PDB file of C-alpha atoms in Angstrom:
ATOM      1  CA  UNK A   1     -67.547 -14.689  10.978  1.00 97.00           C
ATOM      2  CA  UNK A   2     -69.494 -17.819  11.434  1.00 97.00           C
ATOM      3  CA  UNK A   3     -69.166 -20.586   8.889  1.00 98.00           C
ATOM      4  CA  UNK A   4     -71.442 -23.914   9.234  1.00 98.00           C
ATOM      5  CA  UNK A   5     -69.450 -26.632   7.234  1.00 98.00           C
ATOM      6  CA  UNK A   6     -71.327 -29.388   6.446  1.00 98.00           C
ATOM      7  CA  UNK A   7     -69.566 -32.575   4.529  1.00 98.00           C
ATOM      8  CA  UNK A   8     -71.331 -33.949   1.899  1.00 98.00           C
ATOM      9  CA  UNK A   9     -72.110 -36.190  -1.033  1.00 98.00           C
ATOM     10  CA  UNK A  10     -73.629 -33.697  -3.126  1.00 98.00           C
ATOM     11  CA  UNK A  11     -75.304 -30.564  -3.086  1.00 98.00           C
ATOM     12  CA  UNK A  12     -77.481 -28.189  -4.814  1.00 98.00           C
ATOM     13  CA  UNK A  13     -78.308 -24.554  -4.851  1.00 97.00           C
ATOM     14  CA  UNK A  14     -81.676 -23.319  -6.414  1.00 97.00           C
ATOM     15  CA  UNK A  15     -83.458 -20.057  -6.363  1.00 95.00           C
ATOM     16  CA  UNK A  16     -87.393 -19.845  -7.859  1.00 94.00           C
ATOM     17  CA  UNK A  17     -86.297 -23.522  -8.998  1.00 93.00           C
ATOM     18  CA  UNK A  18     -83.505 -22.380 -11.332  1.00 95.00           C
ATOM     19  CA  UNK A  19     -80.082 -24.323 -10.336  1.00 96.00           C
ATOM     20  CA  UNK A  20     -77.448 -20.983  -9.973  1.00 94.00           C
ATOM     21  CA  UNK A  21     -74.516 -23.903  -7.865  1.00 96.00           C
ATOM     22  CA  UNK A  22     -73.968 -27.137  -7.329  1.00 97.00           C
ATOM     23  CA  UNK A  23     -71.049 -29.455  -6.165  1.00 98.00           C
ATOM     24  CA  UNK A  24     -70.154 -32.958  -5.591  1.00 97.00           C
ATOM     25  CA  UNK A  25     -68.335 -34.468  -2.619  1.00 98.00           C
ATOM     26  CA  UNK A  26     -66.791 -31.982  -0.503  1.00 98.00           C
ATOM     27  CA  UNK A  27     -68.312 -29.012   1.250  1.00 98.00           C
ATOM     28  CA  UNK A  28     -71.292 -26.884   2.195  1.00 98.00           C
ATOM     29  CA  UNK A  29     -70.735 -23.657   3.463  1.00 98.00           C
ATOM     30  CA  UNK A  30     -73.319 -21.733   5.908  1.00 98.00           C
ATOM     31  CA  UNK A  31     -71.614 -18.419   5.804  1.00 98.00           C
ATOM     32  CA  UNK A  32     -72.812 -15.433   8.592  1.00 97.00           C
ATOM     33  CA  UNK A  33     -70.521 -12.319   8.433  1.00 97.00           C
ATOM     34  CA  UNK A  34     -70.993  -9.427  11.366  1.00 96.00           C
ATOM     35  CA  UNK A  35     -69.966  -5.728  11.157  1.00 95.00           C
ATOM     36  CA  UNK A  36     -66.681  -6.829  13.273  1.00 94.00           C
ATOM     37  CA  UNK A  37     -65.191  -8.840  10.339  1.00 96.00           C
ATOM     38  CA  UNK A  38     -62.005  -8.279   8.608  1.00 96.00           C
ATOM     39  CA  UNK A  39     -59.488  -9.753   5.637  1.00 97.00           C
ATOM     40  CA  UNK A  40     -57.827 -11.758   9.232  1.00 96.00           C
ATOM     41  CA  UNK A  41     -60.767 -13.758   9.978  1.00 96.00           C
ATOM     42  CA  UNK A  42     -61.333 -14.647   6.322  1.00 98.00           C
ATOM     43  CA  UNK A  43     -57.929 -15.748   5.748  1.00 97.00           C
ATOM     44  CA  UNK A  44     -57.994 -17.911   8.866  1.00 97.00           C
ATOM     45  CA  UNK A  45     -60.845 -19.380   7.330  1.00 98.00           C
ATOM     46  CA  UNK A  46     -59.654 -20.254   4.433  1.00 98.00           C
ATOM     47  CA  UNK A  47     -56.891 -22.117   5.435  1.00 97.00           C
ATOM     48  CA  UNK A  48     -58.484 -23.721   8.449  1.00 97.00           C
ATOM     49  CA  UNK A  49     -61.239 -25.260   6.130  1.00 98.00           C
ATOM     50  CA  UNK A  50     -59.331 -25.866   3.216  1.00 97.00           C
ATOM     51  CA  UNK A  51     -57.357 -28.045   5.257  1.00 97.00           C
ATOM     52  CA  UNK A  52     -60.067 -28.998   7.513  1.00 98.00           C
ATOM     53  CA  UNK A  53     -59.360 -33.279   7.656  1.00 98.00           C
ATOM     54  CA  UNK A  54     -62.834 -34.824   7.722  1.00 98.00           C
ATOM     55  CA  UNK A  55     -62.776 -36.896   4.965  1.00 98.00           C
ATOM     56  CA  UNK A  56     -61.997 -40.745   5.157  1.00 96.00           C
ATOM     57  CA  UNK A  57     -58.652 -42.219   3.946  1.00 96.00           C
ATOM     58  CA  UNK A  58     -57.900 -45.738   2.597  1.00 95.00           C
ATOM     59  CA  UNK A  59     -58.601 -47.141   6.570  1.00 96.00           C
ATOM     60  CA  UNK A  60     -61.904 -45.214   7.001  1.00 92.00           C
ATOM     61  CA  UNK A  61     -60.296 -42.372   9.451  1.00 95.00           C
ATOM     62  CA  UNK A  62     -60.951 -38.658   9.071  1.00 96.00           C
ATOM     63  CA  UNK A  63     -57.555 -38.461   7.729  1.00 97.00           C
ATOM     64  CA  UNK A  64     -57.744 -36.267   4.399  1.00 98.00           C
ATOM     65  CA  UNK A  65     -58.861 -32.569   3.349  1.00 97.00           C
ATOM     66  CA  UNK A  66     -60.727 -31.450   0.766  1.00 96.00           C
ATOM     67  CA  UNK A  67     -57.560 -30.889  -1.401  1.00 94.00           C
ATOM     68  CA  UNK A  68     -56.622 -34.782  -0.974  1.00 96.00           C
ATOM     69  CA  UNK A  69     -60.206 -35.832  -2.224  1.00 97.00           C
ATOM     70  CA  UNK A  70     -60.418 -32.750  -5.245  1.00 97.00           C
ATOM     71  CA  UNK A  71     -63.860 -32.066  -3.463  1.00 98.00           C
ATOM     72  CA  UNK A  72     -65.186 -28.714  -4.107  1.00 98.00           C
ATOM     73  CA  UNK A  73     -67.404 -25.871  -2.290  1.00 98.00           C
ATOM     74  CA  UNK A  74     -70.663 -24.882  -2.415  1.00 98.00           C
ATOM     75  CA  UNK A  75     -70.774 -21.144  -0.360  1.00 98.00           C
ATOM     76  CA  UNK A  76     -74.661 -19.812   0.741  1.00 98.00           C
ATOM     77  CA  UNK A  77     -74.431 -16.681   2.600  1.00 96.00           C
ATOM     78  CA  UNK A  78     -76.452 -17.100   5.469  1.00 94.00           C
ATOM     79  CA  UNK A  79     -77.186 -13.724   7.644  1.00 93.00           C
ATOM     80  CA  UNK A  80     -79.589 -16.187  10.018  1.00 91.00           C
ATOM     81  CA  UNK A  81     -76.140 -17.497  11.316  1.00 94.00           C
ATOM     82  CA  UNK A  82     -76.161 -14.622  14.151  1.00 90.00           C
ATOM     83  CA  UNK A  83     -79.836 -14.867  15.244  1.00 89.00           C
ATOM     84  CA  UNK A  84     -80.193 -13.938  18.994  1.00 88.00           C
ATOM     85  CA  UNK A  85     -82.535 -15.550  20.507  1.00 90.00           C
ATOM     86  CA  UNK A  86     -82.271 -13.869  24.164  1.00 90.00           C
ATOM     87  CA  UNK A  87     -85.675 -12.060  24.499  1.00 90.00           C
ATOM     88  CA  UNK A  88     -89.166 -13.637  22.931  1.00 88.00           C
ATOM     89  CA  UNK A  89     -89.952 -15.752  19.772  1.00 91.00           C
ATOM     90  CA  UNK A  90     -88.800 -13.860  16.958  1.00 91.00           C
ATOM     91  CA  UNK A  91     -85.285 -13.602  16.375  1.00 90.00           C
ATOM     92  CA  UNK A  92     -83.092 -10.518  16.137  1.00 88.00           C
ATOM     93  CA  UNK A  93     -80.693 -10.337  13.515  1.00 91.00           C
ATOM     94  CA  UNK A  94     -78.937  -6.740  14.872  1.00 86.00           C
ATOM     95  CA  UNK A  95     -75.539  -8.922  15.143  1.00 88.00           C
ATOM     96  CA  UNK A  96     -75.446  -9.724  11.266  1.00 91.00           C
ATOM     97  CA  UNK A  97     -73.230  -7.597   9.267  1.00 92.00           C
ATOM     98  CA  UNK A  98     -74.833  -4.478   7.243  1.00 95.00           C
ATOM     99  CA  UNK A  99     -75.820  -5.803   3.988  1.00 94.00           C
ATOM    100  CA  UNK A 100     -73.551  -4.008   1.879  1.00 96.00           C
ATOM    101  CA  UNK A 101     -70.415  -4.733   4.248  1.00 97.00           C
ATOM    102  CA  UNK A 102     -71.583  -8.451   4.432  1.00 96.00           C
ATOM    103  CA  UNK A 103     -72.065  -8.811   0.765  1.00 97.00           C
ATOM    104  CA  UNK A 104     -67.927  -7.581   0.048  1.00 98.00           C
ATOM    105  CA  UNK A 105     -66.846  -9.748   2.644  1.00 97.00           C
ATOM    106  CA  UNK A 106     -68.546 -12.943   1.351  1.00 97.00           C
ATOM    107  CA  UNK A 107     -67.723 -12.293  -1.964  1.00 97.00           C
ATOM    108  CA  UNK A 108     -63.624 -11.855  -0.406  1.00 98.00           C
ATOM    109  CA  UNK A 109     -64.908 -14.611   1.313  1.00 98.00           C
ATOM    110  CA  UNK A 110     -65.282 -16.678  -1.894  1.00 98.00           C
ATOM    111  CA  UNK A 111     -62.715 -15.585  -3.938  1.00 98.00           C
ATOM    112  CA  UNK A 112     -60.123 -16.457  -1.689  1.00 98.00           C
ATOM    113  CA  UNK A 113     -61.095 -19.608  -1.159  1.00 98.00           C
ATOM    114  CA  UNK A 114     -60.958 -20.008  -5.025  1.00 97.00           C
ATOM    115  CA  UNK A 115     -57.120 -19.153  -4.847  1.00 97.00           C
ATOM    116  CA  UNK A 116     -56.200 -22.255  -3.272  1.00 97.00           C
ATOM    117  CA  UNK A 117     -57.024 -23.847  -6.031  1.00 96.00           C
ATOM    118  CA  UNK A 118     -60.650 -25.615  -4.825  1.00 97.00           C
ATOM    119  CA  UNK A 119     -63.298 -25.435  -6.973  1.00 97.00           C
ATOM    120  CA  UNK A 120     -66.281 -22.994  -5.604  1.00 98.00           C
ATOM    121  CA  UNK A 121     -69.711 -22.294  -6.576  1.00 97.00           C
ATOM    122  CA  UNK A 122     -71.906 -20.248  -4.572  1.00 96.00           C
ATOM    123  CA  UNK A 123     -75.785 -19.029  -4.215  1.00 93.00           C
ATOM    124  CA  UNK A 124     -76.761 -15.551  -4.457  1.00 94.00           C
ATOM    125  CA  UNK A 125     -75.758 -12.904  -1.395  1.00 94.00           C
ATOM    126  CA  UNK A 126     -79.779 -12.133  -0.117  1.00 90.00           C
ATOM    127  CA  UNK A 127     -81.591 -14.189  -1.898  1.00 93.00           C
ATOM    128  CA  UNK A 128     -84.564 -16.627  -0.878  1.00 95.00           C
ATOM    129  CA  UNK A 129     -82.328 -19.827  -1.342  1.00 96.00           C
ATOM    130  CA  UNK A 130     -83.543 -23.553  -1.364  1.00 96.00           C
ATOM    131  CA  UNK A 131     -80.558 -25.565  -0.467  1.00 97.00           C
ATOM    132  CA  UNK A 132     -80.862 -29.790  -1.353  1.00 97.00           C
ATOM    133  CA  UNK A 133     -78.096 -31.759   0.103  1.00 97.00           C
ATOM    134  CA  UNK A 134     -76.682 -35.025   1.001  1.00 97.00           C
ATOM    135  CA  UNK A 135     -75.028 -34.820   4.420  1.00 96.00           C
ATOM    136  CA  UNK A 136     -72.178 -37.298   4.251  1.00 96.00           C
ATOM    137  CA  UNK A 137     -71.546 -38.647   7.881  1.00 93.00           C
ATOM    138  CA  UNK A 138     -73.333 -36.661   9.142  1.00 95.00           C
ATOM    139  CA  UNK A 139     -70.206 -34.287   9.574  1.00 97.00           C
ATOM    140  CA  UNK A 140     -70.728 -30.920  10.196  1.00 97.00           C
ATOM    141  CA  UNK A 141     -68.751 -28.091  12.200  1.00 97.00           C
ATOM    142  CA  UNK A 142     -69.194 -25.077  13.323  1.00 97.00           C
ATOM    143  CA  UNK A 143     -66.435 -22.476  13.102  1.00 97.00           C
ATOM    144  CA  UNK A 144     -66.699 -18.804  15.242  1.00 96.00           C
ATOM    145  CA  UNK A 145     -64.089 -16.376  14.879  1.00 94.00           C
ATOM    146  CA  UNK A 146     -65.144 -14.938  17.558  1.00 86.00           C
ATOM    147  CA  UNK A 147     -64.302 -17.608  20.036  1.00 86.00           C
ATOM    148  CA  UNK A 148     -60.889 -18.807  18.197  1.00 73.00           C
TER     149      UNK A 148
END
């Protein structure tokens, strides 16, 4: 799995202009799933971004996680995430997950994340998303299971 976490002020998830998630401070997830994935790498990435300390404490230092600050999640599934870009101008996408496969996991994906008690909204698995967002920092990290 791939997840792009961006920290932010707030965000907003439309699709043909119609609001379907939105969240305040806290998180924006950029979620790519591959054919390889299982319930392990989900579960690590729960609790590694969940916990994930990137948000300022009372001295201004990346001290606190999204549980200290109530922030909440807003999860786009985002099969662009494993775009190779080896050979030409177009991107290949043969390293994202099948759709149905991808669609279970990121819907896992989301509901665990929802059992640790953060608040999650989400966009809709394959749709043509617009994404508006304040990038608070800017603070953004990329996770990889497959280099953990």
């Amino acid at each position: 799995m791939r997840v792009v976490v961006q920290r932010v002020k707030q965000a907003v998830v439309a699709i043909d202009g119609q609001p379907t998630g939105q969240v305040g401070q806290g998180f924006v997830l950029l979620v790519g799933i591959s054919d390889h994935d299982t319930e392990t790498e989900i579960d690590y990435l729960v609790r590694k971004i969940t916990n994930l300390r990137v948000f300022s404490d009372d001295n201004g230092q990346m001290n606190l996680s999204l549980k200290d600050i109530n922030g909440g999640i807003l999860s786009i599934s985002q099969f662009t995430l494993y775009a190779n870009t080896k050979k030409g101008n177009r991107p290949s996408f043969t390293d994202a997950g099948a759709p149905d496969f991808a669609e279970k996991m990121y819907e896992l994906f989301n509901e665990r994340l929802l059992t640790t008690g953060v608040p999650v909204e989400t966009g809709t698995f394959g749709a043509d998303m617009q994404v508006t967002l304040t990038n608070d920092g800017p603070v953004t990290i990329i996770f990889d299971t497959g280099q953990k």
